[in-house]
Tab-separated table of C-alpha atoms in Angstrom:
chain	number	residue	atom	x	y	z
A	19	UNK	CA	34.031	27.693	16.742
A	20	UNK	CA	35.975	25.462	14.832
A	21	UNK	CA	33.092	23.224	13.481
A	22	UNK	CA	31.261	26.354	12.510
A	23	UNK	CA	34.206	27.644	10.486
A	24	UNK	CA	34.528	24.272	8.866
A	25	UNK	CA	30.869	23.987	7.973
A	26	UNK	CA	30.946	27.496	6.443
A	27	UNK	CA	33.926	26.503	4.467
A	28	UNK	CA	32.532	23.423	3.337
A	29	UNK	CA	29.213	24.930	2.448
A	30	UNK	CA	30.918	27.696	0.406
A	31	UNK	CA	32.829	24.943	-1.582
A	32	UNK	CA	29.552	22.796	-1.997
A	33	UNK	CA	27.909	25.885	-3.511
A	34	UNK	CA	30.780	26.653	-5.762
A	35	UNK	CA	29.272	24.871	-8.775
A	36	UNK	CA	30.968	21.414	-8.596
A	37	UNK	CA	27.504	19.810	-7.896
A	38	UNK	CA	25.697	21.690	-10.653
A	39	UNK	CA	28.520	20.539	-13.061
A	40	UNK	CA	27.963	16.976	-11.821
A	41	UNK	CA	24.168	17.260	-12.557
A	42	UNK	CA	24.671	18.767	-15.891
A	43	UNK	CA	27.138	16.057	-16.905
A	44	UNK	CA	24.669	13.406	-15.678
A	45	UNK	CA	21.931	15.057	-17.574
A	46	UNK	CA	23.780	15.108	-20.859
A	47	UNK	CA	24.968	11.535	-20.790
A	48	UNK	CA	24.110	9.939	-24.138
A	49	UNK	CA	22.725	6.734	-22.546
A	50	UNK	CA	20.610	8.569	-20.278
A	51	UNK	CA	19.335	10.985	-22.903
A	52	UNK	CA	18.457	8.053	-25.176
A	53	UNK	CA	16.415	6.350	-22.503
A	54	UNK	CA	14.679	9.623	-21.641
A	55	UNK	CA	13.668	10.080	-25.195
A	56	UNK	CA	11.752	6.855	-25.397
A	57	UNK	CA	9.286	7.764	-22.605
A	58	UNK	CA	8.001	11.091	-21.218
A	59	UNK	CA	7.244	9.306	-18.030
A	60	UNK	CA	10.650	7.788	-17.746
A	61	UNK	CA	12.289	11.130	-18.395
A	62	UNK	CA	10.260	12.935	-15.661
A	63	UNK	CA	11.111	10.233	-13.161
A	64	UNK	CA	14.691	10.286	-14.047
A	65	UNK	CA	14.906	14.105	-13.741
A	66	UNK	CA	13.154	13.997	-10.336
A	67	UNK	CA	15.595	11.342	-8.964
A	68	UNK	CA	18.688	13.307	-10.164
A	69	UNK	CA	17.229	16.427	-8.405
A	70	UNK	CA	16.533	14.529	-5.309
A	71	UNK	CA	20.136	13.236	-5.486
A	72	UNK	CA	21.426	16.720	-5.919
A	73	UNK	CA	20.008	17.760	-2.597
A	74	UNK	CA	21.175	14.701	-0.765
A	75	UNK	CA	24.781	15.124	-1.965
A	76	UNK	CA	24.778	18.951	-1.201
A	77	UNK	CA	23.838	18.107	2.339
A	78	UNK	CA	26.221	15.182	2.601
A	79	UNK	CA	29.419	16.795	1.321
A	80	UNK	CA	28.777	19.970	3.317
A	81	UNK	CA	28.302	18.093	6.685
A	82	UNK	CA	29.855	14.755	6.698
A	83	UNK	CA	33.253	15.446	5.422
A	84	UNK	CA	33.868	18.177	7.888
A	85	UNK	CA	32.899	16.044	11.004
A	86	UNK	CA	34.808	12.995	9.764
A	87	UNK	CA	37.897	14.124	8.065
A	88	UNK	CA	38.814	17.714	9.041
A	89	UNK	CA	37.661	18.431	12.642
A	90	UNK	CA	40.998	18.019	14.287
A	91	UNK	CA	42.910	20.137	11.783
A	92	UNK	CA	40.262	22.814	11.815
A	93	UNK	CA	40.206	23.013	15.587
A	94	UNK	CA	44.018	23.533	15.486
A	95	UNK	CA	43.750	26.161	12.717
A	96	UNK	CA	41.027	28.053	14.617
A	97	UNK	CA	43.144	28.056	17.722
A	98	UNK	CA	46.369	29.293	16.035
A	99	UNK	CA	44.705	32.017	14.075
A	100	UNK	CA	43.612	33.653	17.240
A	101	UNK	CA	47.138	33.785	18.741
A	102	UNK	CA	49.266	36.974	18.648
A	103	UNK	CA	52.435	37.050	16.682
A	104	UNK	CA	54.585	36.572	19.625
A	105	UNK	CA	52.691	33.448	20.800
A	106	UNK	CA	52.728	32.015	17.361
A	107	UNK	CA	56.645	32.444	17.068
A	108	UNK	CA	56.965	30.784	20.347
A	109	UNK	CA	54.741	27.750	19.479
A	110	UNK	CA	55.262	27.456	15.786
A	111	UNK	CA	57.547	24.360	16.045
A	112	UNK	CA	54.865	22.603	18.289
A	113	UNK	CA	52.127	23.500	15.740
A	114	UNK	CA	54.165	22.051	12.940
A	115	UNK	CA	54.830	18.870	15.013
A	116	UNK	CA	51.003	18.487	15.468
A	117	UNK	CA	50.359	18.938	11.689
A	118	UNK	CA	52.680	15.997	10.991
A	119	UNK	CA	50.147	13.564	12.218
A	120	UNK	CA	46.981	15.369	10.924
A	121	UNK	CA	47.464	17.249	7.778
A	122	UNK	CA	49.063	17.369	4.392
A	123	UNK	CA	50.033	20.959	5.085
A	124	UNK	CA	52.893	19.780	7.303
A	125	UNK	CA	55.620	19.846	4.560
A	126	UNK	CA	54.560	23.360	3.379
A	127	UNK	CA	54.613	24.613	7.029
A	128	UNK	CA	58.044	23.182	7.754
A	129	UNK	CA	59.439	24.859	4.731
A	130	UNK	CA	57.981	28.206	5.807
A	131	UNK	CA	59.607	27.895	9.327
A	132	UNK	CA	63.074	27.265	7.731
A	133	UNK	CA	63.403	31.055	7.099
A	134	UNK	CA	64.260	32.413	10.493
A	135	UNK	CA	64.156	36.059	9.503
A	136	UNK	CA	60.622	35.822	7.873
A	137	UNK	CA	59.361	33.982	11.162
A	138	UNK	CA	60.013	37.202	13.194
A	139	UNK	CA	58.190	39.247	10.680
A	140	UNK	CA	54.896	40.750	12.253
A	141	UNK	CA	52.996	39.620	9.265
A	142	UNK	CA	54.431	36.058	9.153
A	143	UNK	CA	51.682	34.872	11.463
A	144	UNK	CA	49.014	36.136	8.987
A	145	UNK	CA	50.724	34.812	6.002
A	146	UNK	CA	51.278	31.353	7.580
A	147	UNK	CA	47.487	31.145	8.429
A	148	UNK	CA	46.519	32.323	5.062
A	149	UNK	CA	48.544	29.422	3.403
A	150	UNK	CA	47.064	27.054	5.708
A	151	UNK	CA	43.524	28.171	4.979
A	152	UNK	CA	44.310	27.855	1.206
A	153	UNK	CA	45.500	24.236	1.847
A	154	UNK	CA	42.370	23.453	3.831
A	155	UNK	CA	40.127	24.804	1.162
A	156	UNK	CA	42.025	22.698	-1.554
A	157	UNK	CA	42.032	19.485	0.701
A	158	UNK	CA	38.324	19.859	1.455
A	159	UNK	CA	37.407	20.469	-2.236
A	160	UNK	CA	39.411	17.305	-3.143
A	161	UNK	CA	37.648	15.317	-0.624
A	162	UNK	CA	34.221	16.682	-1.718
A	163	UNK	CA	35.029	15.916	-5.331
A	164	UNK	CA	36.093	12.321	-4.553
A	165	UNK	CA	33.051	11.735	-2.470
A	166	UNK	CA	30.931	13.459	-5.173
A	167	UNK	CA	32.285	11.150	-7.782
A	168	UNK	CA	31.623	8.065	-5.669
A	169	UNK	CA	27.977	9.135	-5.102
A	170	UNK	CA	27.688	9.860	-8.923
A	171	UNK	CA	29.056	6.491	-9.790
A	172	UNK	CA	26.413	4.936	-7.374
A	173	UNK	CA	23.664	7.005	-8.877
A	174	UNK	CA	24.672	5.997	-12.451
A	175	UNK	CA	24.697	2.413	-11.630
A	176	UNK	CA	21.139	2.702	-10.075
A	177	UNK	CA	19.910	4.717	-13.190
A	178	UNK	CA	21.214	2.254	-15.593
A	179	UNK	CA	19.692	-0.674	-13.550
A	180	UNK	CA	16.274	1.117	-13.533
A	181	UNK	CA	16.435	1.919	-17.225
A	182	UNK	CA	17.292	-1.833	-18.030
A	183	UNK	CA	14.366	-3.014	-15.874
A	184	UNK	CA	11.947	-0.507	-17.461
A	185	UNK	CA	13.030	-1.678	-20.935
A	186	UNK	CA	12.395	-5.202	-20.042
A	187	UNK	CA	8.959	-4.336	-18.539
A	188	UNK	CA	8.303	-2.580	-21.856
A	189	UNK	CA	8.599	-6.010	-23.461
A	190	UNK	CA	6.064	-7.438	-20.910
A	191	UNK	CA	3.470	-4.693	-21.184
A	192	UNK	CA	3.217	-0.990	-22.406
A	193	UNK	CA	4.190	1.469	-19.711
A	194	UNK	CA	0.960	3.438	-20.200
A	195	UNK	CA	0.571	7.013	-19.058
A	196	UNK	CA	3.280	9.191	-17.520
A	197	UNK	CA	1.919	8.712	-13.841
A	198	UNK	CA	2.097	4.989	-14.202
A	199	UNK	CA	5.645	5.014	-15.768
A	200	UNK	CA	6.730	7.245	-12.936
A	201	UNK	CA	5.493	4.911	-10.364
A	202	UNK	CA	6.947	1.862	-12.189
A	203	UNK	CA	10.401	3.789	-12.241
A	204	UNK	CA	10.222	3.866	-8.484
A	205	UNK	CA	9.767	0.131	-8.363
A	206	UNK	CA	12.351	-0.599	-11.052
A	207	UNK	CA	15.379	-0.926	-8.738
A	208	UNK	CA	15.119	-4.746	-8.663
A	209	UNK	CA	17.125	-6.576	-11.397
A	210	UNK	CA	15.042	-8.890	-13.591
A	211	UNK	CA	16.400	-12.172	-14.786
A	212	UNK	CA	15.222	-13.790	-17.978
A	213	UNK	CA	13.037	-16.234	-15.881
A	214	UNK	CA	11.501	-13.201	-14.157
A	215	UNK	CA	10.637	-11.642	-17.582
A	216	UNK	CA	9.116	-14.805	-18.941
A	217	UNK	CA	7.007	-15.141	-15.891
A	218	UNK	CA	5.741	-11.576	-16.224
A	219	UNK	CA	5.053	-12.196	-19.971
A	220	UNK	CA	3.203	-15.411	-19.077
A	221	UNK	CA	0.818	-13.748	-16.492
A	222	UNK	CA	0.266	-10.768	-18.762
A	223	UNK	CA	-0.677	-12.938	-21.793
A	224	UNK	CA	-2.967	-14.878	-19.489
A	225	UNK	CA	-4.730	-11.573	-18.180
A	226	UNK	CA	-5.008	-10.389	-21.824
A	227	UNK	CA	-6.698	-13.523	-22.983
A	228	UNK	CA	-9.215	-13.396	-20.118
A	229	UNK	CA	-11.355	-10.449	-21.047
A	230	UNK	CA	-13.488	-11.193	-18.075
A	231	UNK	CA	-10.688	-10.893	-15.570
A	232	UNK	CA	-9.574	-7.664	-17.096
A	233	UNK	CA	-13.131	-6.305	-16.977
A	234	UNK	CA	-13.238	-7.285	-13.294
A	235	UNK	CA	-9.932	-5.399	-12.599
A	236	UNK	CA	-11.137	-2.379	-14.511
A	237	UNK	CA	-14.511	-2.343	-12.606
A	238	UNK	CA	-12.684	-2.495	-9.306
A	239	UNK	CA	-10.384	0.553	-10.479
A	240	UNK	CA	-13.407	2.627	-11.269
A	241	UNK	CA	-15.494	1.793	-8.103
A	242	UNK	CA	-13.603	4.091	-5.793
A	243	UNK	CA	-15.479	6.947	-7.611
A	244	UNK	CA	-18.870	5.472	-7.264
A	245	UNK	CA	-19.906	6.204	-3.658
A	246	UNK	CA	-23.422	6.591	-2.659
A	247	UNK	CA	-24.594	10.252	-1.792
A	248	UNK	CA	-27.401	10.029	0.565
A	249	UNK	CA	-28.589	13.487	-0.484
A	250	UNK	CA	-29.569	12.509	-4.023
A	251	UNK	CA	-32.779	11.015	-5.199
A	252	UNK	CA	-32.887	7.170	-4.933
A	253	UNK	CA	-34.218	4.730	-7.583
A	254	UNK	CA	-35.053	1.105	-7.750
A	255	UNK	CA	-32.589	-1.432	-9.313
A	256	UNK	CA	-32.236	-5.070	-10.315
A	257	UNK	CA	-29.241	-7.064	-9.371
A	258	UNK	CA	-27.785	-10.509	-10.183
A	259	UNK	CA	-27.957	-12.886	-7.055
A	260	UNK	CA	-26.680	-16.534	-6.501
A	261	UNK	CA	-29.839	-18.513	-5.788
A	262	UNK	CA	-30.424	-22.277	-4.859
A	263	UNK	CA	-32.742	-24.286	-6.671
A	264	UNK	CA	-34.067	-27.850	-6.100
A	265	UNK	CA	-33.157	-30.084	-9.139
A	266	UNK	CA	-33.544	-33.735	-9.960
A	267	UNK	CA	-30.385	-33.646	-12.042
A	268	UNK	CA	-28.117	-32.876	-9.098
A	269	UNK	CA	-27.348	-36.273	-7.444
A	270	UNK	CA	-26.840	-35.009	-3.717
A	271	UNK	CA	-29.390	-37.233	-2.027
A	272	UNK	CA	-31.599	-40.388	-2.590
A	273	UNK	CA	-35.197	-39.307	-1.731
A	274	UNK	CA	-37.208	-42.222	-2.996
A	275	UNK	CA	-37.867	-44.414	-6.036
A	276	UNK	CA	-40.146	-43.674	-9.059
A	277	UNK	CA	-40.865	-45.190	-12.503
A	278	UNK	CA	-38.577	-43.999	-15.272
A	279	UNK	CA	-36.232	-45.025	-18.049
A	280	UNK	CA	-32.859	-43.984	-16.621
A	281	UNK	CA	-30.611	-46.967	-16.700
A	282	UNK	CA	-28.021	-45.092	-14.535
A	283	UNK	CA	-30.376	-45.020	-11.582
A	284	UNK	CA	-31.896	-48.437	-12.068
A	285	UNK	CA	-32.858	-50.444	-9.007
A	286	UNK	CA	-30.844	-53.759	-8.903
A	287	UNK	CA	-33.850	-55.970	-8.815
A	288	UNK	CA	-35.091	-54.548	-12.096
A	289	UNK	CA	-32.126	-56.042	-13.873
A	290	UNK	CA	-33.251	-59.621	-12.988
A	291	UNK	CA	-35.624	-59.528	-15.928
A	292	UNK	CA	-32.619	-59.742	-18.064
A	293	UNK	CA	-31.454	-63.018	-16.516
A	294	UNK	CA	-34.332	-65.005	-18.103
A	295	UNK	CA	-34.854	-64.942	-21.844
A	296	UNK	CA	-38.600	-65.198	-21.476
A	297	UNK	CA	-38.920	-62.246	-19.238
A	298	UNK	CA	-36.260	-60.092	-21.263
A	299	UNK	CA	-39.059	-58.669	-23.524
A	300	UNK	CA	-40.866	-57.398	-20.242
A	301	UNK	CA	-37.674	-55.490	-19.307
A	302	UNK	CA	-37.535	-53.693	-22.738
A	303	UNK	CA	-41.405	-53.044	-22.640
A	304	UNK	CA	-40.903	-51.371	-19.234
A	305	UNK	CA	-38.007	-49.394	-20.662
A	306	UNK	CA	-40.020	-47.971	-23.478
A	307	UNK	CA	-42.922	-47.233	-21.203
A	308	UNK	CA	-40.740	-45.545	-18.669
A	309	UNK	CA	-41.943	-47.946	-16.050
A	310	UNK	CA	-38.633	-49.171	-14.835
A	311	UNK	CA	-38.122	-48.468	-11.066
A	312	UNK	CA	-35.349	-45.799	-10.508
A	313	UNK	CA	-33.845	-44.131	-7.568
A	314	UNK	CA	-35.223	-40.592	-7.197
A	315	UNK	CA	-32.225	-38.120	-6.856
A	316	UNK	CA	-32.587	-34.554	-5.678
A	317	UNK	CA	-30.218	-31.806	-4.827
A	318	UNK	CA	-29.549	-27.897	-4.663
A	319	UNK	CA	-28.136	-26.195	-7.717
A	320	UNK	CA	-26.762	-22.625	-7.599
A	321	UNK	CA	-27.517	-20.348	-10.425
A	322	UNK	CA	-27.106	-16.598	-11.087
A	323	UNK	CA	-30.516	-15.095	-11.661
A	324	UNK	CA	-31.634	-11.423	-12.284
A	325	UNK	CA	-33.717	-10.647	-8.997
A	326	UNK	CA	-35.780	-7.454	-8.524
A	327	UNK	CA	-34.503	-6.784	-5.117
A	328	UNK	CA	-35.809	-3.054	-5.245
A	329	UNK	CA	-32.663	-2.210	-3.424
A	330	UNK	CA	-32.328	1.683	-3.434
A	331	UNK	CA	-29.333	3.155	-4.978
A	332	UNK	CA	-28.230	6.738	-5.120
A	333	UNK	CA	-26.449	8.886	-7.468
A	334	UNK	CA	-22.548	8.585	-7.550
A	335	UNK	CA	-20.075	11.099	-6.358
A	336	UNK	CA	-16.274	11.152	-6.753
A	337	UNK	CA	-13.875	10.733	-3.766
A	338	UNK	CA	-10.246	10.031	-3.167
A	339	UNK	CA	-9.051	6.523	-3.978
A	340	UNK	CA	-7.451	4.623	-1.259
A	341	UNK	CA	-5.194	1.460	-1.558
A	342	UNK	CA	-6.149	-2.022	-2.808
A	343	UNK	CA	-6.037	-4.891	-0.295
A	344	UNK	CA	-6.106	-8.165	-2.052
A	345	UNK	CA	-6.841	-11.199	-0.094
A	346	UNK	CA	-5.937	-14.367	-2.028
A	347	UNK	CA	-7.092	-17.855	-0.910
A	348	UNK	CA	-3.847	-19.687	-1.298
A	349	UNK	CA	-5.083	-23.188	-0.272
A	350	UNK	CA	-4.773	-26.452	-2.134
A	351	UNK	CA	-8.081	-26.244	-3.710
A	352	UNK	CA	-7.120	-23.041	-5.561
A	353	UNK	CA	-4.122	-24.605	-7.313
A	354	UNK	CA	-4.151	-24.753	-11.118
A	355	UNK	CA	-6.460	-22.479	-13.018
A	356	UNK	CA	-7.840	-20.594	-10.051
A	357	UNK	CA	-4.245	-19.854	-8.911
A	358	UNK	CA	-3.443	-18.372	-12.371
A	359	UNK	CA	-6.653	-16.248	-12.173
A	360	UNK	CA	-5.818	-14.891	-8.868
A	361	UNK	CA	-2.328	-13.960	-9.706
A	362	UNK	CA	-3.280	-12.398	-13.046
A	363	UNK	CA	-6.100	-10.249	-11.470
A	364	UNK	CA	-3.738	-9.225	-8.679
A	365	UNK	CA	-1.081	-8.210	-11.416
A	366	UNK	CA	-3.753	-6.334	-13.223
A	367	UNK	CA	-4.869	-4.440	-10.065
A	368	UNK	CA	-1.132	-3.434	-9.479
A	369	UNK	CA	-1.071	-1.960	-12.977
A	370	UNK	CA	-4.296	-0.021	-12.250
A	371	UNK	CA	-2.724	1.077	-8.919
A	372	UNK	CA	0.286	2.401	-10.600
A	373	UNK	CA	-1.749	4.554	-13.084
A	374	UNK	CA	-3.984	5.941	-10.299
A	375	UNK	CA	-1.039	6.452	-7.851
A	376	UNK	CA	-2.649	3.923	-5.237
A	377	UNK	CA	-1.016	1.303	-3.177
A	378	UNK	CA	-1.560	-2.332	-3.774
A	379	UNK	CA	-1.166	-4.872	-0.958
A	380	UNK	CA	-1.533	-8.689	-1.368
A	381	UNK	CA	-2.143	-11.031	1.458
A	382	UNK	CA	-2.154	-14.798	1.029
A	383	UNK	CA	-3.982	-16.833	3.376
A	384	UNK	CA	-3.978	-20.575	3.937
A	385	UNK	CA	-2.269	-22.377	6.873
A	386	UNK	CA	0.242	-19.414	6.906
A	387	UNK	CA	-0.174	-15.681	6.201
A	388	UNK	CA	2.031	-13.853	3.828
A	389	UNK	CA	1.886	-10.071	2.753
A	390	UNK	CA	3.295	-8.441	-0.243
A	391	UNK	CA	3.464	-4.870	-0.906
A	392	UNK	CA	3.442	-4.561	-4.645
A	393	UNK	CA	3.806	-0.708	-5.103
A	394	UNK	CA	6.580	0.134	-2.838
A	395	UNK	CA	10.178	0.920	-3.709
A	396	UNK	CA	11.249	-2.730	-4.177
A	397	UNK	CA	7.713	-3.552	-5.451
A	398	UNK	CA	8.912	-5.617	-8.526
A	399	UNK	CA	10.745	-7.893	-6.141
A	400	UNK	CA	7.569	-8.346	-4.274
A	401	UNK	CA	5.514	-8.980	-7.476
A	402	UNK	CA	8.027	-11.617	-8.570
A	403	UNK	CA	7.985	-13.392	-5.118
A	404	UNK	CA	4.235	-13.412	-5.202
A	405	UNK	CA	4.055	-14.848	-8.703
A	406	UNK	CA	6.525	-17.614	-7.964
A	407	UNK	CA	4.429	-18.781	-4.612
A	408	UNK	CA	2.782	-22.010	-4.978
A	409	UNK	CA	-0.582	-22.482	-3.467
A	410	UNK	CA	-1.029	-25.222	-0.878
A	411	UNK	CA	-2.620	-25.725	2.553
A	412	UNK	CA	-6.028	-25.225	3.984
A	413	UNK	CA	-8.582	-22.365	4.000
A	414	UNK	CA	-9.283	-20.144	6.848
A	415	UNK	CA	-10.951	-16.777	5.850
A	416	UNK	CA	-11.687	-15.330	9.264
A	417	UNK	CA	-8.072	-14.195	10.296
A	418	UNK	CA	-7.286	-12.493	7.145
A	419	UNK	CA	-10.657	-10.632	7.236
A	420	UNK	CA	-9.941	-9.726	10.829
A	421	UNK	CA	-6.467	-8.213	9.960
A	422	UNK	CA	-7.962	-6.434	6.946
A	423	UNK	CA	-10.453	-4.769	9.247
A	424	UNK	CA	-7.740	-3.702	11.701
A	425	UNK	CA	-5.687	-2.171	8.737
A	426	UNK	CA	-8.921	-0.369	7.362
A	427	UNK	CA	-9.476	1.210	10.615
A	428	UNK	CA	-6.012	2.960	10.400
A	429	UNK	CA	-5.434	6.219	8.580
A	430	UNK	CA	-3.136	4.740	5.987
A	431	UNK	CA	-5.772	2.363	4.721
A	432	UNK	CA	-8.706	4.725	4.870
A	433	UNK	CA	-11.040	4.320	2.001
A	434	UNK	CA	-9.609	1.202	0.759
A	435	UNK	CA	-10.921	-1.439	-1.566
A	436	UNK	CA	-10.732	-4.933	-0.082
A	437	UNK	CA	-10.953	-7.624	-2.741
A	438	UNK	CA	-11.132	-11.356	-1.799
A	439	UNK	CA	-10.309	-13.959	-4.436
A	440	UNK	CA	-11.349	-17.458	-3.196
A	441	UNK	CA	-13.562	-20.472	-4.081
A	442	UNK	CA	-15.511	-19.380	-0.947
A	443	UNK	CA	-16.162	-23.060	-0.067
A	444	UNK	CA	-16.306	-22.026	3.468
A	445	UNK	CA	-18.730	-21.378	6.371
A	446	UNK	CA	-20.485	-17.949	6.792
A	447	UNK	CA	-18.662	-15.426	9.084
A	448	UNK	CA	-19.772	-14.653	12.571
A	449	UNK	CA	-22.290	-11.816	13.354
A	450	UNK	CA	-19.600	-9.811	15.064
A	451	UNK	CA	-17.474	-10.110	11.789
A	452	UNK	CA	-20.443	-8.853	9.700
A	453	UNK	CA	-21.135	-6.005	12.060
A	454	UNK	CA	-17.372	-4.766	11.722
A	455	UNK	CA	-17.644	-4.965	7.955
A	456	UNK	CA	-21.018	-3.034	7.855
A	457	UNK	CA	-19.302	-0.223	10.032
A	458	UNK	CA	-16.463	-0.031	7.755
A	459	UNK	CA	-18.761	0.133	4.710
A	460	UNK	CA	-20.417	3.244	6.300
A	461	UNK	CA	-16.989	4.939	6.426
A	462	UNK	CA	-16.750	4.501	2.580
A	463	UNK	CA	-14.553	1.394	2.514
A	464	UNK	CA	-15.618	-1.106	-0.101
A	465	UNK	CA	-15.734	-4.890	0.004
A	466	UNK	CA	-15.651	-7.012	-3.136
A	467	UNK	CA	-15.545	-10.784	-3.726
A	468	UNK	CA	-14.393	-12.666	-6.828
A	469	UNK	CA	-15.508	-16.350	-6.667
A	470	UNK	CA	-13.387	-18.670	-8.666
A	471	UNK	CA	-15.600	-21.852	-8.045
A	472	UNK	CA	-19.102	-23.054	-8.971
A	473	UNK	CA	-19.647	-24.157	-5.357
A	474	UNK	CA	-19.200	-20.892	-3.420
A	475	UNK	CA	-21.294	-20.298	-0.236
A	476	UNK	CA	-23.823	-17.641	-1.327
A	477	UNK	CA	-24.461	-16.540	2.310
A	478	UNK	CA	-20.797	-15.840	2.635
A	479	UNK	CA	-20.641	-13.785	-0.311
A	480	UNK	CA	-23.733	-11.647	0.531
A	481	UNK	CA	-21.714	-9.672	3.103
A	482	UNK	CA	-19.706	-8.040	0.169
A	483	UNK	CA	-20.751	-4.866	-1.638
A	484	UNK	CA	-20.199	-6.637	-4.912
A	485	UNK	CA	-19.238	-10.134	-6.080
A	486	UNK	CA	-18.227	-11.751	-9.450
A	487	UNK	CA	-18.061	-15.301	-10.305
A	488	UNK	CA	-15.416	-16.618	-12.730
A	489	UNK	CA	-15.379	-20.236	-13.326
A	490	UNK	CA	-15.176	-21.199	-17.172
A	491	UNK	CA	-15.632	-24.884	-17.765
A	492	UNK	CA	-12.720	-26.833	-19.234
A	493	UNK	CA	-14.250	-26.565	-22.772
A	494	UNK	CA	-14.451	-22.893	-22.470
A	495	UNK	CA	-10.864	-22.593	-21.365
A	496	UNK	CA	-9.721	-24.851	-24.275
A	497	UNK	CA	-11.806	-22.674	-26.754
A	498	UNK	CA	-10.171	-19.607	-25.481
A	499	UNK	CA	-6.564	-21.058	-25.749
A	500	UNK	CA	-7.329	-22.088	-29.357
A	501	UNK	CA	-8.879	-18.615	-30.208
A	502	UNK	CA	-5.799	-16.841	-28.819
């Protein structure tokens, strides 16, 4: 068959060494060698990409060129080769005429037919086909070399872009171990502008200054290896819990009146003593004796306290790590410092995911729902889009929890860590939602909450395996900036 003949010819040429020569030429380019020497991880990733390119190009030039450029001529060649000498002599002029439209062999074929005596030689047919075959081989080789050069230029363009991006990322943060550098290389296809680099530097600096956020990210990275083993002995444990306490210092409600010396809560009629000079001394006497009538205020204050819950915990066993699913409250109440914390923590989790060869997904929820996949091929573009997003809108936690539960029921998201970053100023979830979460917990999925407000709903955070609170005061943030 003509196509089979053409494919065999193309395969023979593709295995003739032109691809190996191209690979060797790529590997010895000074720019690539200098970049590879700066990082073992970059060197391994670059070598792997070139090897993958080698396999792709070998398949491409062996199959596509034959089908697209030479199929018609190969069919004619195969047909003529099977003729006898007499049939060839009778139809030689017609063959040359067809070659005029399809092949560069036309001029040489026309010249061969000019010798009338040679045309009637019994060996002329074989000689003609041999010359035609050599032309086909040379033409196919030239086409393959041209396409190979095109693919090589495309590869070099991609490699140089990735190297530039990796070098820019090194200015932002150290690449870390070889695995992390390899994953970052896969994501480095995006071109970074100066603004992008400055934004990444800013978020990295913010994360480095906040040791508490970095500790939370590190803890979340380790927790995949800390799974209860029901076959091990159990022990009692203490844990920190958010508890509500009644306090007179919290001005939530007026519950009555009482004698005191608090001028801020003074009843209006007590101030009438100051209207008459002869009664003014009575006011000051009542003030010293704490007998001025004040409003009695009372409210609930939330505090973290160490509670002896006697919750049993078991020895930990290692298991495979699944992806991070980070759900971020992007409502207007999270703008400002909480927004910086959420972005920095998500970026920190992406770095951990790169080192552990895990995926990292970010879902923003407010009045709309946006998903970013931070560790895929164009992950850096996703990271930059996420970091440039401005928080606004209202808060609705239920839909994003429902979608996360649906994802965690799939094979791809098995054994995932779900992290919710929010101020948690929201109502508790329905019993049905809590049952779904409990079922996923039993399947070794983990649920974590990071509260970025002092006023989060404790009942809402109770359904998570672990929860952290990060809400430093304005003074603490100012002190942190000055210390850095």
